[in-house]
mmCIF file of C-alpha atoms in Angstrom:
data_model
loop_
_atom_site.group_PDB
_atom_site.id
_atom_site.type_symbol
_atom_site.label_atom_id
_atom_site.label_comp_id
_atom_site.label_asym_id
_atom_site.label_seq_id
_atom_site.Cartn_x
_atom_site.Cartn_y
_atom_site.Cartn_z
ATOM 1 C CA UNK A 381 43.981 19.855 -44.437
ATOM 2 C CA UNK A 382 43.409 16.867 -46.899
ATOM 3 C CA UNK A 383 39.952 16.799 -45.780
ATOM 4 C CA UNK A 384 39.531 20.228 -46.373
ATOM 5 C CA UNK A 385 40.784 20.053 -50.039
ATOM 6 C CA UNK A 386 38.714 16.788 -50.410
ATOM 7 C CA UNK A 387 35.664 18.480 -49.683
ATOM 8 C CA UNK A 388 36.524 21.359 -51.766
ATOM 9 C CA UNK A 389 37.571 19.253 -54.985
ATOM 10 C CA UNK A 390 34.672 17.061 -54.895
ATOM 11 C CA UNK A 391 31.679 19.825 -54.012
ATOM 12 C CA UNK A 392 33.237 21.653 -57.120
ATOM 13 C CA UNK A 393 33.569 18.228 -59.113
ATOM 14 C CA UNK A 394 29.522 17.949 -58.441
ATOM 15 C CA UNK A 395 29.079 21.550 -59.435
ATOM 16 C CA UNK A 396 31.624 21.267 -62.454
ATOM 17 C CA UNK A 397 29.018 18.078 -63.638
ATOM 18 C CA UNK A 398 26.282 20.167 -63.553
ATOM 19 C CA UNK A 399 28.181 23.208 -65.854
ATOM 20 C CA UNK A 400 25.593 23.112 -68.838
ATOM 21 C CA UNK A 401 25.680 26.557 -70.275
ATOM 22 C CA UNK A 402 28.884 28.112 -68.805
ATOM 23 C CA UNK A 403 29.485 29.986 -65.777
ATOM 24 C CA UNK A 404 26.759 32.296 -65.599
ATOM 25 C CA UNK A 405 24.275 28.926 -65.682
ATOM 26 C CA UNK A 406 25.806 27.531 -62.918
ATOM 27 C CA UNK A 407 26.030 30.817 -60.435
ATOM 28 C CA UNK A 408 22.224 29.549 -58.658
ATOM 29 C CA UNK A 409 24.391 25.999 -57.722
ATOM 30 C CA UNK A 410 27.398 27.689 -57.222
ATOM 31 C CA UNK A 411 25.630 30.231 -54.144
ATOM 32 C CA UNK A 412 23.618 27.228 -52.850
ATOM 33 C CA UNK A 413 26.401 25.285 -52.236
ATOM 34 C CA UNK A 414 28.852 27.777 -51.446
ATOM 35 C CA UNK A 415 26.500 30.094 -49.126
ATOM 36 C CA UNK A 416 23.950 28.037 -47.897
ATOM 37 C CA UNK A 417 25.566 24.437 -47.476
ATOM 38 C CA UNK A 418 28.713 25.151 -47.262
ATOM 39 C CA UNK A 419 28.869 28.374 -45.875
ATOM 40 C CA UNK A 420 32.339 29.696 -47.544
ATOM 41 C CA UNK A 421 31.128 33.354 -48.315
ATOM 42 C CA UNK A 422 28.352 35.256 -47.328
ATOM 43 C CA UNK A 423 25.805 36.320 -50.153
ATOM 44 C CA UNK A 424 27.750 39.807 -50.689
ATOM 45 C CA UNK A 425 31.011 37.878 -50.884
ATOM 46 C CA UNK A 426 29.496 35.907 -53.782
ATOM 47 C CA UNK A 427 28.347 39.426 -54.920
ATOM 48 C CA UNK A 428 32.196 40.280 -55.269
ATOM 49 C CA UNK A 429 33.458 36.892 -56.424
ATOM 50 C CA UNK A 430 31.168 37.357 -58.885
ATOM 51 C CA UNK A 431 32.383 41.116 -60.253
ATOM 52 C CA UNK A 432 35.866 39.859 -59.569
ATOM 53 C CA UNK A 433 35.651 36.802 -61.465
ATOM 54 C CA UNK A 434 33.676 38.752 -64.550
ATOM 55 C CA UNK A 435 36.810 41.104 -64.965
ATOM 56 C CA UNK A 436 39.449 38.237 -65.127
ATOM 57 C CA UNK A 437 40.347 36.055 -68.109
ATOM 58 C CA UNK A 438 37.920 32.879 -67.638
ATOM 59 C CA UNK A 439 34.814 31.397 -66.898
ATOM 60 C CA UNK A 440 33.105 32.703 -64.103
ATOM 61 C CA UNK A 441 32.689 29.376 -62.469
ATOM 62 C CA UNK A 442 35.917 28.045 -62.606
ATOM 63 C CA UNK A 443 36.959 31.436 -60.970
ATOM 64 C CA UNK A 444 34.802 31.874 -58.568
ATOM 65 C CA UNK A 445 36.082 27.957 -57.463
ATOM 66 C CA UNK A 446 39.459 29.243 -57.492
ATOM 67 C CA UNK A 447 38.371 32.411 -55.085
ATOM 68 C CA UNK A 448 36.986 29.990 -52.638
ATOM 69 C CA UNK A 449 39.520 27.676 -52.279
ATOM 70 C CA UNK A 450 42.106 29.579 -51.952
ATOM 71 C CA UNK A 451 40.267 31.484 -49.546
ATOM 72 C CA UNK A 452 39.216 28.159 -47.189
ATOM 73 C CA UNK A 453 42.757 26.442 -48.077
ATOM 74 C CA UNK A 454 45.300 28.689 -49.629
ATOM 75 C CA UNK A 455 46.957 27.294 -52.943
ATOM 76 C CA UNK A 456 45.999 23.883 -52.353
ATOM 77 C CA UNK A 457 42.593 25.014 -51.831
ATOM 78 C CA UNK A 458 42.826 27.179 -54.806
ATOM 79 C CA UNK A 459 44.193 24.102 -57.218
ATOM 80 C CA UNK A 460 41.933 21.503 -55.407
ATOM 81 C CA UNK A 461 38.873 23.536 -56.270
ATOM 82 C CA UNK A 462 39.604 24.647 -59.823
ATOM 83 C CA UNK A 463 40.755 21.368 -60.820
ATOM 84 C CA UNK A 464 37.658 19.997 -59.389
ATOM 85 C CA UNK A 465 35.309 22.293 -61.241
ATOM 86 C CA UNK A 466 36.644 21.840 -64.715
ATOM 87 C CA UNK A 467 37.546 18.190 -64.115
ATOM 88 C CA UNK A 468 34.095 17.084 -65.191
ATOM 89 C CA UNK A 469 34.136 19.424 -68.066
ATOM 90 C CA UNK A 470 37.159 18.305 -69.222
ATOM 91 C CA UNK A 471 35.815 14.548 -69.521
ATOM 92 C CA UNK A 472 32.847 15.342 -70.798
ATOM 93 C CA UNK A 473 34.095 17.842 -74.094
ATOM 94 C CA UNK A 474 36.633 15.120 -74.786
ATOM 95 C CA UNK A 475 33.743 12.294 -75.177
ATOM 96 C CA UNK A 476 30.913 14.622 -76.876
ATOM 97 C CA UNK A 477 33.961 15.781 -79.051
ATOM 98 C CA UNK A 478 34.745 12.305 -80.180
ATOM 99 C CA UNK A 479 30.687 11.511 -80.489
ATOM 100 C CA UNK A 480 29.398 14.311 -82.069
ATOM 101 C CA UNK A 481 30.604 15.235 -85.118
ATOM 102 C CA UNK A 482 28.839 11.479 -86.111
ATOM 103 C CA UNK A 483 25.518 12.954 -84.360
ATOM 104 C CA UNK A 484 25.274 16.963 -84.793
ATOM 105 C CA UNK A 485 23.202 16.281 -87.954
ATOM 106 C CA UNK A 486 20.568 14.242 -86.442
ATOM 107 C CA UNK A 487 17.375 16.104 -86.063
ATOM 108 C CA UNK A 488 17.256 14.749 -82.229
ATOM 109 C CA UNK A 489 20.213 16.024 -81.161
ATOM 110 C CA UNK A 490 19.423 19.269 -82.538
ATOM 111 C CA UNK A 491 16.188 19.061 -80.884
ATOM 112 C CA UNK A 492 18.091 18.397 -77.068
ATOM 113 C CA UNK A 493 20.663 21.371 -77.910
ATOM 114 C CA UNK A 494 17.809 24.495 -78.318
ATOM 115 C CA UNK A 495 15.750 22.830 -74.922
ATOM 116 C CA UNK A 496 18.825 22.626 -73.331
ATOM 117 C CA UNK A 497 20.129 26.525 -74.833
ATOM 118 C CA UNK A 498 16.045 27.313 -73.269
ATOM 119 C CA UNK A 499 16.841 25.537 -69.924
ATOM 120 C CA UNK A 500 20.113 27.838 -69.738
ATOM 121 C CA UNK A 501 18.261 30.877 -70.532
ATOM 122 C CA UNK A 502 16.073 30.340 -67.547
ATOM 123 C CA UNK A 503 19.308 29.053 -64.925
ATOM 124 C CA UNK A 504 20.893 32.660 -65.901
ATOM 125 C CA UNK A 505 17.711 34.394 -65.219
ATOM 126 C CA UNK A 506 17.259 32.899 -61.766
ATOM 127 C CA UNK A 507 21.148 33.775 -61.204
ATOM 128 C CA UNK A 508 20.225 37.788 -61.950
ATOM 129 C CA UNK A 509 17.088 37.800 -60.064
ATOM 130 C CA UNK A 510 19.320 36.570 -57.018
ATOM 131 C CA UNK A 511 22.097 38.681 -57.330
ATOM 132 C CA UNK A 512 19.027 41.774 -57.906
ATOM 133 C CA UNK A 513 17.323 40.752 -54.683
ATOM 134 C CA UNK A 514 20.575 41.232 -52.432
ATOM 135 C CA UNK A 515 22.751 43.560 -54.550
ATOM 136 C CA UNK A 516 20.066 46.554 -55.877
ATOM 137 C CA UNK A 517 19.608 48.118 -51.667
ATOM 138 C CA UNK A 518 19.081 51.780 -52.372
ATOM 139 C CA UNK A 519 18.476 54.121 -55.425
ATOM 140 C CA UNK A 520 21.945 54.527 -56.124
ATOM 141 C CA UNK A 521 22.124 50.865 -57.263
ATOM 142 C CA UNK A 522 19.244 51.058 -58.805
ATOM 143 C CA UNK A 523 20.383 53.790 -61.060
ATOM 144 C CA UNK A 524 23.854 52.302 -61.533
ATOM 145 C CA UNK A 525 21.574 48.935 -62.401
ATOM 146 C CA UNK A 526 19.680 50.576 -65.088
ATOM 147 C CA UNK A 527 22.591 52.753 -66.452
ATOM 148 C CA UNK A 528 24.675 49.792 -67.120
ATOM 149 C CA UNK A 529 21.498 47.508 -68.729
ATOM 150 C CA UNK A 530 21.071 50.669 -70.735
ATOM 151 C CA UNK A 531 24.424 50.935 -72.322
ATOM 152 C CA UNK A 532 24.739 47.211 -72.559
ATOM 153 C CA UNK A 533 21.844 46.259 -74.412
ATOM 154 C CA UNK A 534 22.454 49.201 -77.184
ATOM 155 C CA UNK A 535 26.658 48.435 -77.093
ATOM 156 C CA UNK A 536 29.407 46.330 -77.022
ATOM 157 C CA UNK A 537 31.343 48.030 -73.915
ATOM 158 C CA UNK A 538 33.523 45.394 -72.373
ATOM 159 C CA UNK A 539 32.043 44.018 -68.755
ATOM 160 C CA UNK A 540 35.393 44.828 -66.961
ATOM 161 C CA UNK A 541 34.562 48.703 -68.252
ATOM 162 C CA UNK A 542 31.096 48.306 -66.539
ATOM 163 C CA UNK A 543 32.595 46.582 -63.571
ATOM 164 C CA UNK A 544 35.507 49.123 -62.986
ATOM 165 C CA UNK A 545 32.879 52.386 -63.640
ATOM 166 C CA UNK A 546 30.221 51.366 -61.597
ATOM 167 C CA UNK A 547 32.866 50.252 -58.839
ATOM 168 C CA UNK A 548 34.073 54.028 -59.117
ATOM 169 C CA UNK A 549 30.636 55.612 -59.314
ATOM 170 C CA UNK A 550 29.841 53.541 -56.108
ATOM 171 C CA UNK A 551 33.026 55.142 -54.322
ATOM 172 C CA UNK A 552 32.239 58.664 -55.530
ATOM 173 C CA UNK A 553 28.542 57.717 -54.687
ATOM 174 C CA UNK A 554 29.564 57.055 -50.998
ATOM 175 C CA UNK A 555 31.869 59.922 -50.248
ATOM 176 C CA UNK A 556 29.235 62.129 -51.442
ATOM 177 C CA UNK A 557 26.746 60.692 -49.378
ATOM 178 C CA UNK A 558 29.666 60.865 -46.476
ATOM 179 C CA UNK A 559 30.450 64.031 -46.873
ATOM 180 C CA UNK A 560 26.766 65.306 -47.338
ATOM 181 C CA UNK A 561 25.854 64.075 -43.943
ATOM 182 C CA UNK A 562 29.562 65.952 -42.366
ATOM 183 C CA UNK A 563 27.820 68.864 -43.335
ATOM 184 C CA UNK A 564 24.963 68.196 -41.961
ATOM 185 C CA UNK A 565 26.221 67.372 -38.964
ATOM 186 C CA UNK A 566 28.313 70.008 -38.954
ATOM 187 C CA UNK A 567 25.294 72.870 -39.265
ATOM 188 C CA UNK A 568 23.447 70.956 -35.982
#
């Protein structure tokens, strides 16, 4: 078990370093490590961490840590991956906080801010296009897809309405699908 929450803290303390733009920035690391070298979740449990961790109070990083380790340790788990996440964070606020008011003025370090604000812009893009490729199968999630960018872009609707709607449209969705091919069967 110590092993286990070892690993956990310290793949999330790596991640956590890396956490340059917030959660969404860090959801391309987050899926490499936790699908592909880890292999904690699949790609659709990702998928789900992901809409879970979008309608609860938090970064999306730091929750989706706390999904995995509790789910590979329990609460241990849970605490060991969490703390490991925003441990880095944590160190690295408190030093930039106590350096940069001296520094935000300089002409350099506004210069490293908008390339690194550009750099973040392209990390979130790559995060969509992933979660596109393996989460838009069929026209229905298409359509939600393009509903939901829709209303976004032209409002301020929260993301947990989006998230609970389009997790209700895709329940209706399926039952009607369901029962559409009952009654198909049922005229053979």
């Amino acid at each position: 078990m110590a092993h286990k929450l070892w690993e956990l803290f310290w793949t999330f303390t790596k991640i956590g370093v890396m956490m340059f733009g917030g959660g969404y920035a860090m959801l391309p690391l987050l899926q490499r490590e936790v699908v592909e070298t880890h292999h904690w979740a699949t790609e659709e449990e990702m998928a789900d961490y992901y809409a879970i961790g979008q309608c609860t109070p938090g970064i999306i990083a730091v929750n989706v840590a706390t999904f995995i380790g509790q789910k590979e340790a329990g609460i241990p788990g849970a605490i060991a991956a969490t703390v490991g996440q925003v441990l880095p964070s944590l160190i690295i606020i408190s030093v930039i906080a106590g350096v940069l008011t001296s520094f935000a003025s300089l002409q350099i370090v506004q210069d490293a801010f908008g390339a690194v604000r550009a750099c973040v812009c392209v990390l979130i893009l790559n995060a969509v296009l992933r979660l596109m490729k393996t989460n838009i199968v069929d026209v229905p999630t298409f359509l939600i897809f393009i509903a939901v960018l829709a209303v976004a872009m032209i409002t301020n609707v929260s993301p947990v309405v989006f998230v609970l709607l389009s997790g209700v449209l895709g329940v209706v969705i399926r039952w009607l699908q369901l029962d559409g091919e009952a009654r198909k069967g049922a005229e053979k």
